[in-house]
Amino acid sequence: MTKTDPGRFFEDYRLGQVIRHAVPRTVAEGERALYHALYPARHALYSSDEFASHCGLEGSPLDDLLAFHIVFGKTVPDISLNAVANLGYAQGRWLAPVWPGDTLRSESQVIGLKQNSNGKSGVVWVRTQGLNQMGEPVLDYVRWVMVRKRDAGAPAPEAVVPDLPPVVDAGDLAIPEGLDFSDYDFGLAGEPHRWGDYAVGEKIDHVDGVTIEEAEHMLATRLWQNTAKVHFDATHREDGRRLIYGGHVISMARALSFNGLANAQMIVALNAGAHANPCFAGDTVRAWSEVLDKADTGAPGVGAIRLRLVATKGDSAACALKDSEGRYHPDVLLDLDYWALMPV
Amino acid sequence: MTKTDPGRFFEDYRLGQVIRHAVPRTVAEGERALYHALYPARHALYSSDEFASHCGLEGSPLDDLLAFHIVFGKTVPDISLNAVANLGYAQGRWLAPVWPGDTLRSESQVIGLKQNSNGKSGVVWVRTQGLNQMGEPVLDYVRWVMVRKRDAGAPAPEAVVPDLPPVVDAGDLAIPEGLDFSDYDFGLAGEPHRWGDYAVGEKIDHVDGVTIEEAEHMLATRLWQNTAKVHFDATHREDGRRLIYGGHVISMARALSFNGLANAQMIVALNAGAHANPCFAGDTVRAWSEVLDKADTGAPGVGAIRLRLVATKGDSAACALKDSEGRYHPDVLLDLDYWALMPV
Amino acid sequence: MTKTDPGRFFEDYRLGQVIRHAVPRTVAEGERALYHALYPARHALYSSDEFASHCGLEGSPLDDLLAFHIVFGKTVPDISLNAVANLGYAQGRWLAPVWPGDTLRSESQVIGLKQNSNGKSGVVWVRTQGLNQMGEPVLDYVRWVMVRKRDAGAPAPEAVVPDLPPVVDAGDLAIPEGLDFSDYDFGLAGEPHRWGDYAVGEKIDHVDGVTIEEAEHMLATRLWQNTAKVHFDATHREDGRRLIYGGHVISMARALSFNGLANAQMIVALNAGAHANPCFAGDTVRAWSEVLDKADTGAPGVGAIRLRLVATKGDSAACALKDSEGRYHPDVLLDLDYWALMPV
């Protein structure tokens, strides 16, 4: 009865430790189609090989968030199986497109540890890298989670809290090789709004809503080989509800953001992210965005836009985020801060 | 707050106007597999590369209705986002098979306009064409929808109602290049009934039923990148129900028709179609067919059969369609008139 | 109204009869992705082309159970459409991997017949073979089902009950050409336990549970082109419940068994199987395994392990199977006996 994996507890992590996550995964046309079935994804660069070629790429890459979910999913058995909470993300960068046929694996390094004052849990910071079959990094991000201790009496490690800049510097964004938006087809992309049309501070209500079903979030979460029990086992929580993988909400909100941000084609950095409230089947997810910053890139016709993407189970038109005391509005599901690439 | 697309209203259409729909889509093995997961599709030509090669094709094309849904889905943001009702189809022809790896886009021309007498809405007729990456048309059809006016005071356009023959002439059917049913394998196809075995007026109860789930129709409708709110947002209608995309019912009924029409392999024309009553999750869909006509084609061993395909949420054995006053029976979901190709 | 297939009844079978099942099927990347979405499948050999190449294969084959479901699904219209019960499996062997792009078809030979004493039904034994596009067998198994008679007065055939050894002899296991586990990467595979670490009699609770949804089992069962009404039509049973295809439970349990048996990579034989109790949507499926036997194979680094895989809708930690009178515990859904290949 001891061959199953109980997951790691707080005292199992060591600063500097490198964890090579199991189960590499080849991703192809099937994952692409499922992504389009699971989310109302319409960004043209990820929908059409022709459109992507016209933008200087060799074909249509797999969705950036699909790559994220696969890389993230591999880390779950080692990082978050005993996690009490997923506390945050920082310094995430997409480093190379993922093409159909690529095989991805993940590696994480422990870069911070801090036991909680209650002595029963602690916070673990890891830097995770997704690698393709050539060993090239395709994605790199930091996340931190609160993990239970197996034994409350285990000694606390020396507290090391990594210094994490709140935003990826625009100069550090990795622009995919060959990307060129100088002959971008706004008609086929679906909206006329270009980078120059967006103003910092501008908010966009993405209008549409999708009511979430149990079958769908489980199909998605399994597809990413994410093994966290709470997403699949209705007997796990006392209330009989399955907690929806936060990444499902990220992808849903990003796809909904097409309406108003159809030209924010590629996600190149994840600055920060909070799963503000849990999402359950039956919730109707809506989204709104706020333009946080804009920057030039060296690539022809390509601008960078920094966006706050908020998913809500309430009214997206209100663009509500936090109350006067800084607490998230109870309807807010997600508060994500990312950089995307747009035609200038 | 003005960057999202409100969709077009009746007064936004002009006779002769050509609308190039956004978001081209590359379709491949993933879409094929999902089609088989979503519908009980068993027609051998779309299931097996070997079978299709044996019929003179280069491999198994993607299902004809998959091509239809993709082409149709692209038109939704421009044609039916503010539609009150989807009124009809006419003169639909499949012009070339869609192969895995093809990229489809859609274009529509406004061919008719007629304001309703209430002044609040009007009927728009469009001819839509689906095109592949070589710019070759793969599908061509007319549909008309009732669209709301933004401003009831906007002037009515000159009424132009296109003259639409009720049936595609058998001589106009496009037979896929190379198609040859002279060495057709009835055993592998699943039924012995050939074109000569069907009589005009014959009705076939397809017997089987499928109970519809929310997750499934949403997966399908998203896969076709159809953005109509009513299919996804349970808060949109007062009754909290999501209206199922009519095309989901078409595909379900067509797949169920395998039982009795296993050799009606390829759909080559859509003569007419009515979504007689709305379909909701929980409905059990059944189907029956009626042979409306038969015709020769020039292709070796290939006959054309014109079929009425009726989907019902009631008893398919009764083959009920309309009452004495010409109104659809309340259980009837779909009344579709199409041409298919069969071994003679 | 006579063109639909009523299925075969007991008196339609003849000893020695060969039934060539309809609707060949090309399986590819899309089916692979759906398998990962439908089941929490994580065995590395079926997840990563790189990992499979490293084990001497040309790439990652499609899951062995996916091949089983496709081959089995084709037999349903001819064998089990009028079946009262699926009684058992024996002498199943996987003979060659199925690769993306392969086209599968099935053939069955009637090898046993025995009318029941009530005169209303009988038992039919068939040996089914799955064949690829080169006509090579990929899978071979015996199953027997109880089938209704159309006419209770039809004469009983001479009773012939095949002699079926309860286990596939280890010497008869077909080891895929080139398979070599001598340089197996236990880290990437996900667990350190090798063949030598498992003891006959050892039981493993696989811990995790998945609550089943209607949409998911229907998507799966349709994907295998299994046409049995009970899985799809909520009006078919008096209680309004859809009976879940037994193979869905097999795949779910096998995928859950990753946790503790991550290195039991390839299924090569099916010795026996019983669907002990029906499974319905809402059930939470868990699994446990028991090591029944171990054997050498001639292949480098490859051992064979014989496992009992039990799916339960109750507590898997108890490893309950049968009561003192030999009846299955009411929570037990599946009792499967198979051979798998593991690194020694």
Coordinates of N, CA and C in Angstrom, one line a residue, chain B residues 29-30 33-34 36-42 47-50 185 187-191 193 197-198 202-211 213 215-216 219 258-260 284 286 317 319, chain C residues 1-6 20-31 34 73-74 77 101 103 105 133 214-216 218-220 222-227 229 232-236 242:
Chain B
E29 N -7.1 16.6 -38.0 CA -7.4 15.3 -37.4 C -8.2 15.5 -36.1
G30 N -7.9 16.6 -35.4 CA -8.5 16.8 -34.1 C -10.0 17.1 -34.3
A33 N -11.8 13.9 -35.1 CA -12.1 13.0 -33.9 C -13.2 13.6 -33.0
L34 N -13.2 14.9 -32.8 CA -14.2 15.5 -32.0 C -15.6 15.3 -32.7
H36 N -16.6 12.8 -34.3 CA -17.0 11.4 -34.0 C -17.3 11.3 -32.5
A37 N -16.8 12.1 -31.6 CA -17.1 12.0 -30.2 C -18.4 12.7 -29.9
L38 N -18.7 13.8 -30.7 CA -19.9 14.6 -30.5 C -21.2 14.0 -31.1
Y39 N -21.0 13.3 -32.2 CA -22.2 12.7 -32.9 C -21.9 11.2 -33.2
P40 N -22.9 10.4 -33.2 CA -22.7 9.0 -33.5 C -22.5 8.7 -35.0
A41 N -21.5 9.4 -35.6 CA -21.2 9.4 -37.0 C -20.6 8.1 -37.4
R42 N -21.1 7.4 -38.4 CA -20.6 6.1 -38.8 C -20.4 6.0 -40.3
S47 N -15.1 7.9 -42.1 CA -14.5 7.2 -40.9 C -13.2 6.5 -41.3
S48 N -13.0 6.2 -42.5 CA -11.8 5.4 -42.9 C -11.1 5.9 -44.1
D49 N -9.8 6.2 -44.0 CA -9.1 6.6 -45.2 C -9.1 5.5 -46.2
E50 N -9.0 4.3 -45.8 CA -9.0 3.1 -46.7 C -10.2 3.1 -47.5
D185 N -17.9 -1.3 -51.2 CA -18.0 -2.4 -50.3 C -19.1 -2.3 -49.3
G187 N -20.5 -4.4 -47.4 CA -20.3 -5.0 -46.1 C -19.6 -4.1 -45.1
L188 N -18.5 -3.5 -45.6 CA -17.8 -2.5 -44.7 C -18.6 -1.3 -44.4
A189 N -19.4 -0.9 -45.4 CA -20.2 0.3 -45.2 C -21.3 0.1 -44.1
G190 N -21.8 -1.1 -44.0 CA -22.7 -1.4 -42.9 C -24.1 -1.7 -43.2
E191 N -24.5 -1.5 -44.5 CA -25.9 -1.9 -44.9 C -25.8 -2.3 -46.4
H193 N -28.3 -1.8 -48.5 CA -29.3 -1.1 -49.3 C -28.6 -0.1 -50.3
D197 N -32.6 0.5 -54.2 CA -33.5 -0.1 -53.2 C -34.4 1.0 -52.6
Y198 N -34.2 2.2 -52.8 CA -35.0 3.3 -52.1 C -36.0 3.8 -53.1
E202 N -40.8 6.7 -49.7 CA -40.4 5.8 -48.6 C -40.0 6.6 -47.4
K203 N -40.5 6.1 -46.2 CA -40.1 6.7 -45.0 C -39.3 5.8 -44.1
I204 N -38.2 6.2 -43.4 CA -37.4 5.4 -42.6 C -37.3 6.0 -41.2
D205 N -37.7 5.2 -40.3 CA -37.5 5.5 -38.9 C -36.1 5.1 -38.5
H206 N -35.3 6.0 -38.0 CA -33.9 5.7 -37.7 C -33.7 5.1 -36.3
V207 N -34.8 5.0 -35.6 CA -34.9 4.2 -34.4 C -34.1 4.7 -33.1
D208 N -32.8 5.0 -33.3 CA -32.0 5.3 -32.1 C -32.3 6.7 -31.6
G209 N -32.0 7.0 -30.4 CA -32.1 8.3 -29.8 C -30.9 8.7 -28.9
V210 N -30.7 10.0 -28.9 CA -29.6 10.5 -28.0 C -30.1 11.6 -27.2
T211 N -29.9 11.5 -25.9 CA -30.2 12.6 -25.0 C -29.1 13.6 -24.9
E213 N -26.8 16.7 -23.8 CA -26.2 17.4 -22.6 C -25.7 18.8 -22.9
A215 N -22.9 20.2 -21.9 CA -21.5 20.2 -22.2 C -21.3 19.9 -23.7
E216 N -22.0 19.0 -24.2 CA -21.8 18.5 -25.5 C -22.1 19.5 -26.6
L219 N -19.5 22.3 -26.5 CA -18.2 21.9 -27.1 C -18.3 22.0 -28.6
F258 N -27.7 7.1 -40.1 CA -26.9 6.0 -40.6 C -27.7 4.7 -40.5
N259 N -28.5 4.5 -39.5 CA -29.3 3.3 -39.3 C -30.5 3.4 -40.3
G260 N -30.3 2.9 -41.5 CA -31.3 2.9 -42.6 C -30.8 3.6 -43.8
T284 N -34.3 14.2 -25.9 CA -33.8 13.0 -26.6 C -34.1 13.2 -28.0
R286 N -34.4 12.0 -31.8 CA -34.5 10.9 -32.8 C -34.7 11.5 -34.2
A317 N -41.0 6.9 -34.8 CA -41.7 5.9 -35.5 C -43.0 6.5 -36.2
C319 N -43.3 9.3 -37.5 CA -43.0 10.1 -38.7 C -43.9 11.4 -38.8
Chain C
M1 N -40.0 0.9 -43.9 CA -39.6 0.9 -42.4 C -38.7 -0.3 -42.1
T2 N -38.2 -0.9 -43.1 CA -37.5 -2.2 -42.8 C -36.0 -2.1 -43.1
K3 N -35.5 -0.9 -43.4 CA -34.1 -0.8 -43.7 C -33.2 -0.6 -42.5
T4 N -33.8 -0.4 -41.4 CA -32.9 -0.3 -40.2 C -32.5 -1.7 -39.7
D5 N -31.4 -1.7 -39.0 CA -30.8 -2.9 -38.5 C -31.4 -3.3 -37.2
P6 N -32.1 -4.4 -37.1 CA -32.6 -4.8 -35.8 C -31.6 -5.5 -34.9
R20 N -17.9 -10.1 -40.6 CA -16.9 -9.0 -40.9 C -17.7 -7.7 -40.5
H21 N -17.2 -7.1 -39.5 CA -18.0 -5.9 -38.9 C -17.7 -4.7 -39.8
A22 N -18.8 -3.8 -39.8 CA -18.8 -2.7 -40.7 C -18.0 -1.5 -40.1
V23 N -17.8 -0.5 -40.9 CA -17.3 0.8 -40.6 C -15.9 0.8 -40.1
P24 N -14.9 0.6 -41.0 CA -13.5 0.7 -40.6 C -13.3 2.2 -40.1
R25 N -12.2 2.3 -39.4 CA -12.0 3.6 -38.7 C -10.5 4.0 -38.7
T26 N -10.2 5.1 -39.3 CA -8.8 5.7 -39.2 C -8.7 6.4 -37.9
V27 N -7.7 6.1 -37.1 CA -7.5 6.7 -35.8 C -6.2 7.5 -35.8
A28 N -6.2 8.7 -35.2 CA -5.0 9.5 -35.3 C -4.8 10.4 -34.1
E29 N -4.2 11.5 -34.3 CA -3.8 12.4 -33.2 C -5.1 12.9 -32.4
G30 N -6.2 13.0 -33.1 CA -7.4 13.5 -32.4 C -7.9 12.5 -31.4
E31 N -7.9 11.3 -31.8 CA -8.4 10.3 -30.8 C -7.4 10.2 -29.6
L34 N -8.2 13.1 -27.3 CA -9.5 12.9 -26.6 C -9.3 11.8 -25.5
G73 N -16.1 -1.7 -30.4 CA -17.2 -0.9 -30.8 C -17.8 -1.4 -32.1
K74 N -16.9 -1.8 -33.0 CA -17.4 -2.3 -34.3 C -18.2 -3.5 -34.2
P77 N -22.9 -3.7 -33.2 CA -24.2 -3.9 -34.0 C -24.4 -5.3 -34.3
G101 N -2.9 7.2 -37.6 CA -3.0 7.1 -39.1 C -3.4 5.7 -39.5
T103 N -5.8 2.4 -39.8 CA -7.2 2.2 -40.0 C -7.5 0.8 -39.5
R105 N -10.3 -2.3 -38.5 CA -11.6 -3.0 -38.7 C -11.6 -4.2 -37.8
Q133 N -4.7 -1.6 -41.5 CA -4.9 -1.5 -43.0 C -4.0 -2.4 -43.8
E214 N -22.4 12.5 -17.5 CA -23.1 11.9 -18.7 C -22.4 12.3 -19.9
A215 N -22.0 13.6 -20.1 CA -21.4 14.1 -21.3 C -20.2 13.3 -21.6
E216 N -19.4 13.0 -20.6 CA -18.1 12.4 -20.8 C -18.2 10.9 -21.3
M218 N -20.7 9.6 -22.8 CA -21.2 9.5 -24.1 C -20.2 9.9 -25.2
L219 N -19.4 11.0 -24.9 CA -18.4 11.4 -25.8 C -17.5 10.2 -26.1
A220 N -17.1 9.5 -25.1 CA -16.1 8.4 -25.2 C -16.8 7.3 -26.0
R222 N -19.3 7.2 -28.0 CA -19.5 7.6 -29.4 C -18.2 7.5 -30.2
L223 N -17.1 8.0 -29.6 CA -15.8 8.0 -30.2 C -15.4 6.6 -30.7
W224 N -15.8 5.6 -29.9 CA -15.5 4.2 -30.2 C -16.6 3.7 -31.2
Q225 N -17.5 4.5 -31.6 CA -18.6 4.1 -32.5 C -19.4 2.9 -32.0
N226 N -19.5 2.9 -30.7 CA -20.4 1.9 -30.0 C -21.8 2.4 -30.1
T227 N -22.7 1.6 -30.6 CA -24.1 2.1 -30.9 C -25.1 1.6 -29.9
K229 N -27.9 1.4 -27.5 CA -28.8 2.4 -27.1 C -28.7 2.8 -25.6
F232 N -26.9 6.0 -24.4 CA -27.2 7.3 -25.0 C -28.6 7.9 -24.8
D233 N -29.5 6.9 -24.6 CA -30.9 7.3 -24.7 C -31.5 7.2 -23.3
A234 N -31.8 8.4 -22.6 CA -32.3 8.4 -21.3 C -33.7 7.9 -21.1
T235 N -34.3 7.7 -22.3 CA -35.7 7.2 -22.2 C -35.8 5.7 -22.4
H236 N -34.6 5.1 -22.5 CA -34.6 3.6 -22.8 C -34.8 2.8 -21.6
R242 N -28.8 6.4 -17.9 CA -28.1 5.8 -19.0 C -27.0 4.9 -18.4

